[in-house]
Short mmCIF file of C-alpha atoms in Angstrom, two decimals:
data_model
loop_
_atom_site.label_atom_id
_atom_site.label_comp_id
_atom_site.label_asym_id
_atom_site.label_seq_id
_atom_site.Cartn_x
_atom_site.Cartn_y
_atom_site.Cartn_z
CA UNK A 17 125.49 83.01 129.18
CA UNK A 18 127.09 84.94 126.36
CA UNK A 19 128.31 88.54 125.65
CA UNK A 20 125.85 88.77 123.09
CA UNK A 21 122.67 87.86 125.47
CA UNK A 22 124.08 90.49 127.76
CA UNK A 23 124.34 93.21 124.83
CA UNK A 24 120.84 92.23 123.98
CA UNK A 25 119.50 92.69 127.27
CA UNK A 26 121.01 95.97 127.38
CA UNK A 27 119.57 97.04 124.18
CA UNK A 28 116.29 95.79 125.45
CA UNK A 29 116.52 97.88 128.63
CA UNK A 30 117.58 100.94 126.36
CA UNK A 31 114.65 100.30 123.86
CA UNK A 32 112.05 100.28 126.61
CA UNK A 33 113.66 103.79 127.82
CA UNK A 34 113.27 105.17 124.56
CA UNK A 35 109.50 103.75 124.19
CA UNK A 36 108.68 105.48 127.64
CA UNK A 37 110.18 108.45 126.30
CA UNK A 38 108.08 108.67 123.35
CA UNK A 39 105.02 109.18 125.62
CA UNK A 40 106.21 112.49 126.45
CA UNK A 41 106.80 113.53 123.02
CA UNK A 42 104.10 114.79 120.53
CA UNK A 43 103.57 112.20 117.70
CA UNK A 44 103.56 114.76 115.00
CA UNK A 45 107.49 115.96 115.97
CA UNK A 46 110.61 115.23 114.34
CA UNK A 47 112.06 113.86 117.51
CA UNK A 48 109.50 111.15 117.90
CA UNK A 49 110.03 110.32 114.21
CA UNK A 50 113.61 110.01 114.82
CA UNK A 51 113.29 107.68 117.93
CA UNK A 52 110.85 105.59 115.92
CA UNK A 53 113.55 105.22 113.22
CA UNK A 54 115.68 104.16 115.95
CA UNK A 55 113.35 101.68 117.50
CA UNK A 56 113.01 99.98 114.08
CA UNK A 57 116.65 99.38 113.86
CA UNK A 58 116.59 97.93 117.31
CA UNK A 59 113.47 95.60 116.01
CA UNK A 60 115.80 94.38 113.27
CA UNK A 61 118.47 93.55 115.77
CA UNK A 62 116.00 91.78 117.99
CA UNK A 63 114.49 89.77 115.01
CA UNK A 64 117.85 88.39 114.33
CA UNK A 65 118.57 87.56 117.68
CA UNK A 66 115.40 85.77 117.68
CA UNK A 67 116.36 83.42 114.60
CA UNK A 68 119.94 83.26 115.99
CA UNK A 69 118.50 81.62 119.20
CA UNK A 70 116.12 79.38 117.42
CA UNK A 71 118.76 78.00 115.20
CA UNK A 72 121.09 77.28 118.27
CA UNK A 73 118.23 75.76 120.47
CA UNK A 74 118.37 72.30 120.82
CA UNK A 75 114.59 71.62 121.04
CA UNK A 76 113.40 74.50 118.57
CA UNK A 77 109.59 74.06 119.45
CA UNK A 78 110.32 74.12 123.15
CA UNK A 79 112.15 77.34 122.90
CA UNK A 80 109.31 78.94 120.76
CA UNK A 81 106.61 77.81 122.92
CA UNK A 82 108.33 78.98 126.32
CA UNK A 83 110.08 82.20 125.52
CA UNK A 84 110.75 82.37 121.74
CA UNK A 85 107.06 83.54 121.01
CA UNK A 86 107.58 86.39 123.45
CA UNK A 87 110.99 87.34 121.63
CA UNK A 88 109.01 87.28 118.23
CA UNK A 89 106.24 89.47 119.37
CA UNK A 90 108.53 92.22 120.96
CA UNK A 91 110.55 92.21 117.61
CA UNK A 92 107.80 93.14 115.35
CA UNK A 93 107.93 97.01 114.77
CA UNK A 94 104.39 97.46 113.40
CA UNK A 95 102.64 96.14 116.79
CA UNK A 96 103.80 99.32 119.11
CA UNK A 97 102.09 97.54 122.41
CA UNK A 98 104.21 94.38 122.15
CA UNK A 99 107.49 96.20 122.16
CA UNK A 100 107.42 96.31 126.08
CA UNK A 101 107.54 92.57 126.10
CA UNK A 102 111.30 93.36 125.60
CA UNK A 103 111.79 93.27 129.49
CA UNK A 104 111.43 89.54 129.66
CA UNK A 105 114.90 89.47 127.79
CA UNK A 106 116.40 91.43 130.74
CA UNK A 107 114.73 89.19 133.15
CA UNK A 108 116.00 86.05 131.71
CA UNK A 109 119.67 87.29 131.85
CA UNK A 110 119.08 88.65 135.37
CA UNK A 111 118.04 85.38 136.53
CA UNK A 112 121.45 83.80 135.11
CA UNK A 113 123.36 86.61 136.59
CA UNK A 114 122.72 86.10 140.05
CA UNK A 115 125.57 88.12 141.45
CA UNK A 116 127.79 90.98 140.40
CA UNK A 117 130.62 88.51 141.18
CA UNK A 118 129.43 85.98 138.56
CA UNK A 119 129.17 88.83 136.12
CA UNK A 120 132.82 90.01 136.66
CA UNK A 121 134.14 86.56 136.36
CA UNK A 122 132.40 85.92 133.32
CA UNK A 123 133.95 89.25 131.86
CA UNK A 124 137.28 88.22 132.93
CA UNK A 125 137.13 85.17 131.07
CA UNK A 126 136.06 86.72 127.92
CA UNK A 127 137.89 90.11 128.25
CA UNK A 128 138.51 90.64 124.46
CA UNK A 129 134.75 89.80 123.27
CA UNK A 130 133.40 91.51 126.21
CA UNK A 131 135.44 94.77 125.47
CA UNK A 132 134.16 94.59 121.54
CA UNK A 133 130.59 94.04 122.77
CA UNK A 134 130.67 97.06 125.28
CA UNK A 135 132.25 99.16 122.52
CA UNK A 136 129.16 98.19 120.28
CA UNK A 137 126.81 99.07 122.75
CA UNK A 138 128.45 102.14 123.63
CA UNK A 139 128.64 103.51 120.09
CA UNK A 140 125.05 102.67 119.46
CA UNK A 141 123.79 104.82 122.79
CA UNK A 142 126.23 107.52 121.59
CA UNK A 143 124.56 107.76 118.28
CA UNK A 144 121.13 107.64 119.34
CA UNK A 145 121.93 110.13 122.18
CA UNK A 146 123.94 112.51 119.90
CA UNK A 147 121.47 112.47 116.99
CA UNK A 148 118.45 113.21 118.98
CA UNK A 149 120.25 116.05 120.89
CA UNK A 150 121.42 117.55 117.61
CA UNK A 151 118.03 117.63 115.91
CA UNK A 152 116.66 119.24 119.22
CA UNK A 153 119.41 121.80 119.13
CA UNK A 154 119.70 122.46 115.26
CA UNK A 155 116.01 122.30 113.97
CA UNK A 156 115.02 125.84 114.44
CA UNK A 157 118.59 127.32 113.81
CA UNK A 158 120.42 124.97 111.42
CA UNK A 159 119.94 123.01 108.45
CA UNK A 160 119.45 119.64 110.32
CA UNK A 161 115.85 120.06 110.59
CA UNK A 162 114.02 116.61 109.99
CA UNK A 163 114.57 113.11 111.30
CA UNK A 164 115.96 112.09 108.10
CA UNK A 165 118.47 114.87 107.78
CA UNK A 166 119.23 113.83 111.48
CA UNK A 167 120.05 110.38 110.47
CA UNK A 168 122.14 111.22 107.42
CA UNK A 169 124.19 113.44 109.35
CA UNK A 170 124.85 110.89 112.10
CA UNK A 171 125.63 108.11 109.39
CA UNK A 172 128.19 110.22 107.73
CA UNK A 173 129.49 111.64 110.64
CA UNK A 174 130.12 108.21 112.56
CA UNK A 175 131.60 106.89 109.36
CA UNK A 176 133.82 109.94 109.52
CA UNK A 177 133.10 110.67 105.77
CA UNK A 178 131.68 114.07 106.33
CA UNK A 179 129.95 115.04 103.00
CA UNK A 180 129.19 118.68 104.64
CA UNK A 181 125.84 118.92 103.02
CA UNK A 182 124.32 118.87 106.82
CA UNK A 183 126.32 120.14 109.84
CA UNK A 184 125.52 121.72 113.24
CA UNK A 185 125.94 125.30 113.61
CA UNK A 186 125.51 125.93 117.44
CA UNK A 187 128.31 125.39 119.88
CA UNK A 188 126.69 122.38 121.63
CA UNK A 189 125.78 120.84 118.11
CA UNK A 190 129.69 120.98 117.28
CA UNK A 191 130.52 119.37 120.66
CA UNK A 192 128.37 116.43 120.02
CA UNK A 193 129.47 116.02 116.50
CA UNK A 194 133.19 115.80 118.08
CA UNK A 195 131.71 113.16 120.45
CA UNK A 196 130.18 111.15 117.34
CA UNK A 197 133.44 111.41 115.21
CA UNK A 198 135.50 110.18 118.22
CA UNK A 199 133.08 107.48 118.47
CA UNK A 200 133.28 106.50 114.97
CA UNK A 201 136.94 106.32 115.35
CA UNK A 202 136.95 103.98 118.24
CA UNK A 203 134.25 101.86 116.51
CA UNK A 204 135.91 101.19 113.42
CA UNK A 205 139.33 100.42 115.30
CA UNK A 206 137.27 97.78 117.35
CA UNK A 207 135.83 96.23 114.24
CA UNK A 208 139.31 96.04 112.61
CA UNK A 209 140.72 94.61 115.89
CA UNK A 210 138.01 91.98 116.09
CA UNK A 211 138.51 91.23 112.21
CA UNK A 212 142.17 90.84 112.77
CA UNK A 213 141.58 88.52 115.81
CA UNK A 214 139.40 86.32 114.01
CA UNK A 215 141.68 85.93 111.04
CA UNK A 216 144.62 84.86 113.49
CA UNK A 217 142.34 82.35 115.00
CA UNK A 218 141.27 80.90 111.53
CA UNK A 219 145.01 81.03 110.83
CA UNK A 220 145.88 79.01 113.83
CA UNK A 221 143.01 76.58 113.39
CA UNK A 222 144.52 75.73 109.80
CA UNK A 223 141.92 77.43 107.64
#
């Protein structure tokens, strides 16, 4: 078990929630298109995880023929039906984490890494929810009208660049923008802290 396995499992569970949500949204709507973009991002993360697990496996053929092919199929964005196979990623970790006590003990042993992983996961969830909510609130009254507009706005907002070409005009939209800005500041702070921690560890090892 590792922090990355737990994060991937949480993202898999979240992606299944997004896929289920699309059943209740018109396919020609901008909200549906936006959720599809986010799912493509998740597919990219999952395919990277597949190749990472494959490279780490002692017996690569055994990994591929047992569970690896499921991971690969669930990571292909063009095959919509296979994406629900991601639930098996969650089940694998649930088999490892047999009790809350074991999970708590693992987090205590890996406090720093667990914190960074939690921040990354929280940042992504916040990004998805705020972007989707802002598009829903603003598409009829503001200048954020398409999925592409919302993605660009969320990118420049979470990076705190703020070009100002797209911006929320409703009170709720501005509140969500503030939340996304705060999330961006916290995320970049965590990244800088993590890089600094890696640099110190390399220095201690004599690199």
